[in-house]
Amino acid sequence: MLKIKFIVLLILAVYLTGCSDAPSPIGVDELGNDLIKVKVYDSQVDNATQNSNSFKKILPLGASSYCLLGNSLGVKSTLLLQFNVNFDEATLNAIKKDSITLLSARIVLKKAYGIGDTLQSFPVAQVNGYRVTSSWDPLKVKIDSMPSVDYSTDILSAKPAPDSFYYFNVNNAIALQWMKNSYDTINFRNDGLLLRAETATPYIIGFQGYSATGENAPKIELKFRYLSTNKDTTISFRTLSDAHLIEDATPTLATDEIVVKSGTTLQSKLFFDLSSIPANAFINNAEIVLMADTTKQVIGNIGLKSLSLGLIETLTSDSVFTTNSLITATLFTRRGNTRGT
């Protein structure tokens, strides 16, 4: 049996079934023994050669529904945010004429889940914000291809205790440049900021990321005063781009273990030698079953729902391969196992 770990240890088996999940012999006698044979092939029972390994594959993570922040469980995750700051014509003219005063600029993040010791308080005071100084693409940015960042100054002016949301106030001078970028992209830049926990944290926070509906997506609230009327106004803008960048190391594993970490750069590869199956066999169903070692798993408070599986088409090395985009599967958790066809 093969043990597998996705911060989590698993037992792996492949079932290749001819006819159904539980083949029935009804009708087989009518065809004759020389015409059809029904067999269940079990990689554990039939002693199929199998191997596995875990590896680090640096991937862009900006397409994720969630964005991670924290330094826990051997994972350091920083967060890139860029806000779509745009105004109506009247406000834009007031900004151009410097006839507004920016009172505050506050980033609001909705916590979706936590991984680690969520009973402890997250040290928001240890989170710093740094100005990003070059453009970046959320679908391409990775830990080894980050945009330029000015780490000389923490641009967060306040870090209040969270409630159901997390709040980070941005230095008004920086936020005002983002506002002016809405009419002048040459002299004023808006490349966003990077959030980073400067010390270890008891858990990793998963924030709601960009969504098509905008519900609970990261946003910035800009409160400013029109000097002509002395009227205060607050406008919020959601993210134009968000992505998290992961630094982690492959943990020490036994020879029969693999690891998968959701939202990170760790992946695992499995191989089964099925050459003993006749070339003319008709395979009606193929199922992979994974069983977790609950003494080693770490699961966030939204629970483990599924794993994604892809078929490797070409393989250069452990972390250099291509998958067949047409052949994929989702392994769902039920009855203590993770399985899929």
PDB file of C-alpha atoms in Angstrom, residues 86-300:
ATOM      1  CA  ASN A  86     -11.864  55.271 -11.004  1.00  0.00           C
ATOM      2  CA  PHE A  87     -14.126  58.295 -10.479  1.00  0.00           C
ATOM      3  CA  ASP A  88     -17.033  60.127 -12.042  1.00  0.00           C
ATOM      4  CA  GLU A  89     -16.235  63.263 -14.002  1.00  0.00           C
ATOM      5  CA  ALA A  90     -17.118  65.729 -11.223  1.00  0.00           C
ATOM      6  CA  THR A  91     -14.896  63.995  -8.671  1.00  0.00           C
ATOM      7  CA  LEU A  92     -12.135  63.581 -11.240  1.00  0.00           C
ATOM      8  CA  ASN A  93     -12.156  67.321 -11.932  1.00  0.00           C
ATOM      9  CA  ALA A  94     -12.000  68.044  -8.200  1.00  0.00           C
ATOM     10  CA  ILE A  95      -8.978  65.752  -7.849  1.00  0.00           C
ATOM     11  CA  LYS A  96      -7.268  67.423 -10.810  1.00  0.00           C
ATOM     12  CA  LYS A  97      -7.739  70.851  -9.201  1.00  0.00           C
ATOM     13  CA  ASP A  98      -6.560  69.620  -5.776  1.00  0.00           C
ATOM     14  CA  SER A  99      -9.912  70.715  -4.394  1.00  0.00           C
ATOM     15  CA  ILE A 100     -10.374  67.635  -2.229  1.00  0.00           C
ATOM     16  CA  THR A 101      -8.692  66.479   0.967  1.00  0.00           C
ATOM     17  CA  LEU A 102      -8.164  62.744   1.414  1.00  0.00           C
ATOM     18  CA  LEU A 103      -9.145  61.878   4.988  1.00  0.00           C
ATOM     19  CA  SER A 104      -8.446  58.124   5.016  1.00  0.00           C
ATOM     20  CA  ALA A 105      -7.766  55.141   2.786  1.00  0.00           C
ATOM     21  CA  ARG A 106      -8.675  51.772   4.274  1.00  0.00           C
ATOM     22  CA  ILE A 107      -8.216  48.287   2.799  1.00  0.00           C
ATOM     23  CA  VAL A 108     -10.944  45.826   3.812  1.00  0.00           C
ATOM     24  CA  LEU A 109     -10.405  42.059   3.537  1.00  0.00           C
ATOM     25  CA  LYS A 110     -12.986  39.369   4.262  1.00  0.00           C
ATOM     26  CA  LYS A 111     -11.608  36.321   6.061  1.00  0.00           C
ATOM     27  CA  ALA A 112     -12.851  33.114   4.431  1.00  0.00           C
ATOM     28  CA  TYR A 113     -10.925  30.529   6.440  1.00  0.00           C
ATOM     29  CA  GLY A 114      -7.803  29.821   8.465  1.00  0.00           C
ATOM     30  CA  ILE A 115      -5.263  26.977   8.415  1.00  0.00           C
ATOM     31  CA  GLY A 116      -3.415  26.348  11.670  1.00  0.00           C
ATOM     32  CA  ASP A 117      -4.142  27.324  15.260  1.00  0.00           C
ATOM     33  CA  THR A 118      -7.129  29.571  14.603  1.00  0.00           C
ATOM     34  CA  LEU A 119      -7.929  29.796  18.321  1.00  0.00           C
ATOM     35  CA  GLN A 120      -5.084  32.280  18.682  1.00  0.00           C
ATOM     36  CA  SER A 121      -5.226  35.899  17.559  1.00  0.00           C
ATOM     37  CA  PHE A 122      -3.654  36.792  14.246  1.00  0.00           C
ATOM     38  CA  PRO A 123      -0.963  39.474  14.853  1.00  0.00           C
ATOM     39  CA  VAL A 124      -2.222  42.151  12.466  1.00  0.00           C
ATOM     40  CA  ALA A 125       0.259  44.630  13.969  1.00  0.00           C
ATOM     41  CA  GLN A 126       3.053  42.513  12.466  1.00  0.00           C
ATOM     42  CA  VAL A 127       1.670  42.850   8.936  1.00  0.00           C
ATOM     43  CA  ASN A 128       3.459  45.479   6.869  1.00  0.00           C
ATOM     44  CA  GLY A 129       2.472  46.978   3.546  1.00  0.00           C
ATOM     45  CA  TYR A 130       4.979  47.871   0.842  1.00  0.00           C
ATOM     46  CA  ARG A 131       4.476  49.870  -2.305  1.00  0.00           C
ATOM     47  CA  VAL A 132       4.687  47.958  -5.588  1.00  0.00           C
ATOM     48  CA  THR A 133       6.591  50.012  -8.165  1.00  0.00           C
ATOM     49  CA  SER A 134       6.137  48.073 -11.405  1.00  0.00           C
ATOM     50  CA  SER A 135       3.220  46.520 -13.249  1.00  0.00           C
ATOM     51  CA  TRP A 136       2.214  42.882 -12.782  1.00  0.00           C
ATOM     52  CA  ASP A 137      -0.247  40.404 -14.215  1.00  0.00           C
ATOM     53  CA  PRO A 138      -2.251  38.445 -11.601  1.00  0.00           C
ATOM     54  CA  LEU A 139      -2.460  35.443 -13.928  1.00  0.00           C
ATOM     55  CA  LYS A 140       1.307  35.317 -14.462  1.00  0.00           C
ATOM     56  CA  VAL A 141       2.983  36.669 -11.323  1.00  0.00           C
ATOM     57  CA  LYS A 142       4.918  34.057  -9.292  1.00  0.00           C
ATOM     58  CA  ILE A 143       7.333  34.037  -6.371  1.00  0.00           C
ATOM     59  CA  ASP A 144      10.261  33.858  -8.819  1.00  0.00           C
ATOM     60  CA  SER A 145       8.926  36.644 -11.066  1.00  0.00           C
ATOM     61  CA  MET A 146       7.662  39.265  -8.658  1.00  0.00           C
ATOM     62  CA  PRO A 147       7.156  42.924  -9.581  1.00  0.00           C
ATOM     63  CA  SER A 148       9.486  45.539  -8.104  1.00  0.00           C
ATOM     64  CA  VAL A 149       8.628  46.397  -4.501  1.00  0.00           C
ATOM     65  CA  ASP A 150       9.909  49.235  -2.299  1.00  0.00           C
ATOM     66  CA  TYR A 151      10.610  47.559   1.052  1.00  0.00           C
ATOM     67  CA  SER A 152      12.126  50.675   2.640  1.00  0.00           C
ATOM     68  CA  THR A 153       8.889  51.951   4.203  1.00  0.00           C
ATOM     69  CA  ASP A 154       5.782  50.372   5.676  1.00  0.00           C
ATOM     70  CA  ILE A 155       2.977  52.297   3.950  1.00  0.00           C
ATOM     71  CA  LEU A 156       0.283  51.115   6.386  1.00  0.00           C
ATOM     72  CA  SER A 157      -0.694  53.892   8.784  1.00  0.00           C
ATOM     73  CA  ALA A 158      -3.069  51.876  11.000  1.00  0.00           C
ATOM     74  CA  LYS A 159      -3.740  48.187  11.682  1.00  0.00           C
ATOM     75  CA  PRO A 160      -6.810  47.949  13.925  1.00  0.00           C
ATOM     76  CA  ALA A 161      -8.020  44.719  15.508  1.00  0.00           C
ATOM     77  CA  PRO A 162     -10.204  42.731  13.100  1.00  0.00           C
ATOM     78  CA  ASP A 163     -13.825  41.725  13.496  1.00  0.00           C
ATOM     79  CA  SER A 164     -15.365  39.686  10.676  1.00  0.00           C
ATOM     80  CA  PHE A 165     -13.152  41.776   8.378  1.00  0.00           C
ATOM     81  CA  TYR A 166      -9.480  42.752   8.480  1.00  0.00           C
ATOM     82  CA  TYR A 167      -8.593  46.433   8.036  1.00  0.00           C
ATOM     83  CA  PHE A 168      -5.359  48.102   6.958  1.00  0.00           C
ATOM     84  CA  ASN A 169      -5.115  51.872   6.519  1.00  0.00           C
ATOM     85  CA  VAL A 170      -2.833  53.062   3.727  1.00  0.00           C
ATOM     86  CA  ASN A 171      -0.695  56.186   3.962  1.00  0.00           C
ATOM     87  CA  ASN A 172      -2.785  59.020   2.506  1.00  0.00           C
ATOM     88  CA  ALA A 173       0.023  60.301   0.278  1.00  0.00           C
ATOM     89  CA  ILE A 174       0.313  56.895  -1.422  1.00  0.00           C
ATOM     90  CA  ALA A 175      -3.449  56.497  -1.790  1.00  0.00           C
ATOM     91  CA  LEU A 176      -3.721  60.009  -3.254  1.00  0.00           C
ATOM     92  CA  GLN A 177      -1.259  59.010  -5.974  1.00  0.00           C
ATOM     93  CA  TRP A 178      -3.480  56.041  -6.796  1.00  0.00           C
ATOM     94  CA  MET A 179      -6.411  58.451  -7.066  1.00  0.00           C
ATOM     95  CA  LYS A 180      -4.506  60.824  -9.355  1.00  0.00           C
ATOM     96  CA  ASN A 181      -3.451  57.888 -11.521  1.00  0.00           C
ATOM     97  CA  SER A 182      -7.095  57.718 -12.637  1.00  0.00           C
ATOM     98  CA  TYR A 183      -6.468  60.813 -14.805  1.00  0.00           C
ATOM     99  CA  ASP A 184      -2.654  60.859 -15.195  1.00  0.00           C
ATOM    100  CA  THR A 185      -0.907  57.512 -15.714  1.00  0.00           C
ATOM    101  CA  ILE A 186       2.440  59.135 -16.579  1.00  0.00           C
ATOM    102  CA  ASN A 187       3.200  61.096 -13.418  1.00  0.00           C
ATOM    103  CA  PHE A 188       1.268  58.965 -10.945  1.00  0.00           C
ATOM    104  CA  ARG A 189       1.413  55.183 -10.635  1.00  0.00           C
ATOM    105  CA  ASN A 190      -1.025  52.696  -9.206  1.00  0.00           C
ATOM    106  CA  ASP A 191       0.666  49.302  -9.093  1.00  0.00           C
ATOM    107  CA  GLY A 192      -0.835  48.425  -5.727  1.00  0.00           C
ATOM    108  CA  LEU A 193       0.875  47.112  -2.620  1.00  0.00           C
ATOM    109  CA  LEU A 194       2.257  43.953  -1.062  1.00  0.00           C
ATOM    110  CA  LEU A 195       1.126  42.747   2.375  1.00  0.00           C
ATOM    111  CA  ARG A 196       3.564  40.602   4.361  1.00  0.00           C
ATOM    112  CA  ALA A 197       3.610  39.163   7.882  1.00  0.00           C
ATOM    113  CA  GLU A 198       7.000  40.076   9.351  1.00  0.00           C
ATOM    114  CA  THR A 199       6.887  37.429  12.100  1.00  0.00           C
ATOM    115  CA  ALA A 200       5.535  33.913  12.485  1.00  0.00           C
ATOM    116  CA  THR A 201       1.746  33.740  12.678  1.00  0.00           C
ATOM    117  CA  PRO A 202      -0.348  31.044  14.394  1.00  0.00           C
ATOM    118  CA  TYR A 203      -2.175  30.320  11.162  1.00  0.00           C
ATOM    119  CA  ILE A 204      -2.496  31.229   7.493  1.00  0.00           C
ATOM    120  CA  ILE A 205      -5.497  33.405   6.640  1.00  0.00           C
ATOM    121  CA  GLY A 206      -7.465  32.735   3.478  1.00  0.00           C
ATOM    122  CA  PHE A 207      -9.161  35.948   2.336  1.00  0.00           C
ATOM    123  CA  GLN A 208     -11.881  36.105  -0.271  1.00  0.00           C
ATOM    124  CA  GLY A 209     -10.206  37.093  -3.543  1.00  0.00           C
ATOM    125  CA  TYR A 210     -11.474  38.766  -6.681  1.00  0.00           C
ATOM    126  CA  SER A 211     -14.918  37.589  -7.741  1.00  0.00           C
ATOM    127  CA  ALA A 212     -17.087  38.396 -10.731  1.00  0.00           C
ATOM    128  CA  THR A 213     -19.907  39.600  -8.479  1.00  0.00           C
ATOM    129  CA  GLY A 214     -17.607  41.590  -6.217  1.00  0.00           C
ATOM    130  CA  GLU A 215     -19.169  40.054  -3.107  1.00  0.00           C
ATOM    131  CA  ASN A 216     -16.676  40.216  -0.208  1.00  0.00           C
ATOM    132  CA  ALA A 217     -13.811  40.858  -2.645  1.00  0.00           C
ATOM    133  CA  PRO A 218     -10.875  42.918  -1.310  1.00  0.00           C
ATOM    134  CA  LYS A 219     -11.686  46.611  -1.467  1.00  0.00           C
ATOM    135  CA  ILE A 220     -10.298  50.003  -0.566  1.00  0.00           C
ATOM    136  CA  GLU A 221     -12.494  52.655   1.054  1.00  0.00           C
ATOM    137  CA  LEU A 222     -11.498  56.239   0.250  1.00  0.00           C
ATOM    138  CA  LYS A 223     -12.944  58.954   2.476  1.00  0.00           C
ATOM    139  CA  PHE A 224     -12.374  62.495   1.243  1.00  0.00           C
ATOM    140  CA  ARG A 225     -13.763  66.015   1.630  1.00  0.00           C
ATOM    141  CA  TYR A 226     -14.774  68.402  -1.153  1.00  0.00           C
ATOM    142  CA  LEU A 227     -13.195  71.742  -0.221  1.00  0.00           C
ATOM    143  CA  SER A 228     -15.822  73.707  -2.144  1.00  0.00           C
ATOM    144  CA  THR A 229     -18.736  72.313  -0.119  1.00  0.00           C
ATOM    145  CA  ASN A 230     -16.954  70.909   2.954  1.00  0.00           C
ATOM    146  CA  LYS A 231     -18.863  67.674   2.269  1.00  0.00           C
ATOM    147  CA  ASP A 232     -17.364  64.294   3.221  1.00  0.00           C
ATOM    148  CA  THR A 233     -17.760  61.359   0.839  1.00  0.00           C
ATOM    149  CA  THR A 234     -16.695  57.709   1.044  1.00  0.00           C
ATOM    150  CA  ILE A 235     -16.257  55.621  -2.095  1.00  0.00           C
ATOM    151  CA  SER A 236     -15.034  52.031  -2.215  1.00  0.00           C
ATOM    152  CA  PHE A 237     -13.298  50.215  -5.044  1.00  0.00           C
ATOM    153  CA  ARG A 238     -12.677  46.496  -5.302  1.00  0.00           C
ATOM    154  CA  THR A 239      -9.493  44.884  -6.525  1.00  0.00           C
ATOM    155  CA  LEU A 240      -8.433  45.067 -10.120  1.00  0.00           C
ATOM    156  CA  SER A 241      -5.896  42.322  -9.367  1.00  0.00           C
ATOM    157  CA  ASP A 242      -4.959  40.123  -6.424  1.00  0.00           C
ATOM    158  CA  ALA A 243      -2.546  37.216  -6.041  1.00  0.00           C
ATOM    159  CA  HIS A 244      -0.677  35.470  -3.267  1.00  0.00           C
ATOM    160  CA  LEU A 245       2.975  34.428  -3.511  1.00  0.00           C
ATOM    161  CA  ILE A 246       4.099  31.290  -1.715  1.00  0.00           C
ATOM    162  CA  GLU A 247       7.469  30.430  -0.212  1.00  0.00           C
ATOM    163  CA  ASP A 248       7.590  26.902   1.160  1.00  0.00           C
ATOM    164  CA  ALA A 249       9.842  23.885   1.231  1.00  0.00           C
ATOM    165  CA  THR A 250       9.022  20.260   0.506  1.00  0.00           C
ATOM    166  CA  PRO A 251       8.713  18.558   3.902  1.00  0.00           C
ATOM    167  CA  THR A 252      10.710  15.477   4.827  1.00  0.00           C
ATOM    168  CA  LEU A 253       8.679  12.460   3.773  1.00  0.00           C
ATOM    169  CA  ALA A 254       8.958   8.698   4.062  1.00  0.00           C
ATOM    170  CA  THR A 255       9.391   6.761   0.821  1.00  0.00           C
ATOM    171  CA  ASP A 256       5.715   5.835   0.761  1.00  0.00           C
ATOM    172  CA  GLU A 257       4.385   9.340   1.404  1.00  0.00           C
ATOM    173  CA  ILE A 258       3.426  12.295  -0.747  1.00  0.00           C
ATOM    174  CA  VAL A 259       2.113  15.734   0.179  1.00  0.00           C
ATOM    175  CA  VAL A 260      -0.380  18.153  -1.353  1.00  0.00           C
ATOM    176  CA  LYS A 261      -0.947  21.639   0.064  1.00  0.00           C
ATOM    177  CA  SER A 262      -3.909  23.612  -1.168  1.00  0.00           C
ATOM    178  CA  GLY A 263      -3.078  27.062  -2.503  1.00  0.00           C
ATOM    179  CA  THR A 264       0.695  26.492  -2.435  1.00  0.00           C
ATOM    180  CA  THR A 265       3.418  25.326  -4.822  1.00  0.00           C
ATOM    181  CA  LEU A 266       3.640  21.721  -3.598  1.00  0.00           C
ATOM    182  CA  GLN A 267       2.292  18.982  -5.841  1.00  0.00           C
ATOM    183  CA  SER A 268       2.622  15.212  -6.066  1.00  0.00           C
ATOM    184  CA  LYS A 269       2.939  12.695  -8.883  1.00  0.00           C
ATOM    185  CA  LEU A 270       1.645   9.115  -8.910  1.00  0.00           C
ATOM    186  CA  PHE A 271       2.502   6.226 -11.252  1.00  0.00           C
ATOM    187  CA  PHE A 272       0.949   2.777 -11.628  1.00  0.00           C
ATOM    188  CA  ASP A 273       2.310   0.048 -13.896  1.00  0.00           C
ATOM    189  CA  LEU A 274      -0.813  -1.396 -15.508  1.00  0.00           C
ATOM    190  CA  SER A 275       0.990  -3.319 -18.259  1.00  0.00           C
ATOM    191  CA  SER A 276      -0.415  -6.624 -16.990  1.00  0.00           C
ATOM    192  CA  ILE A 277      -3.897  -5.590 -18.121  1.00  0.00           C
ATOM    193  CA  PRO A 278      -4.553  -7.115 -21.585  1.00  0.00           C
ATOM    194  CA  ALA A 279      -4.254  -4.666 -24.463  1.00  0.00           C
ATOM    195  CA  ASN A 280      -7.747  -5.541 -25.726  1.00  0.00           C
ATOM    196  CA  ALA A 281      -9.421  -5.122 -22.332  1.00  0.00           C
ATOM    197  CA  PHE A 282     -12.391  -2.783 -22.130  1.00  0.00           C
ATOM    198  CA  ILE A 283     -12.174  -0.649 -18.974  1.00  0.00           C
ATOM    199  CA  ASN A 284     -15.563   0.528 -17.855  1.00  0.00           C
ATOM    200  CA  ASN A 285     -14.477   2.377 -14.728  1.00  0.00           C
ATOM    201  CA  ALA A 286     -11.191   3.447 -13.148  1.00  0.00           C
ATOM    202  CA  GLU A 287     -11.160   4.808  -9.626  1.00  0.00           C
ATOM    203  CA  ILE A 288      -8.427   6.251  -7.419  1.00  0.00           C
ATOM    204  CA  VAL A 289      -8.961   6.023  -3.667  1.00  0.00           C
ATOM    205  CA  LEU A 290      -6.969   8.055  -1.148  1.00  0.00           C
ATOM    206  CA  MET A 291      -7.235   7.560   2.611  1.00  0.00           C
ATOM    207  CA  ALA A 292      -5.954  10.227   4.997  1.00  0.00           C
ATOM    208  CA  ASP A 293      -3.775   9.562   8.014  1.00  0.00           C
ATOM    209  CA  THR A 294      -5.673  11.879  10.341  1.00  0.00           C
ATOM    210  CA  THR A 295      -2.736  12.104  12.761  1.00  0.00           C
ATOM    211  CA  LYS A 296      -0.773  14.130  10.206  1.00  0.00           C
ATOM    212  CA  GLN A 297      -3.369  16.101   8.292  1.00  0.00           C
ATOM    213  CA  VAL A 298      -3.976  19.819   8.720  1.00  0.00           C
ATOM    214  CA  ILE A 299      -7.245  21.073   7.295  1.00  0.00           C
ATOM    215  CA  GLY A 300      -8.579  24.626   7.292  1.00  0.00           C
TER     216      GLY A 300
END
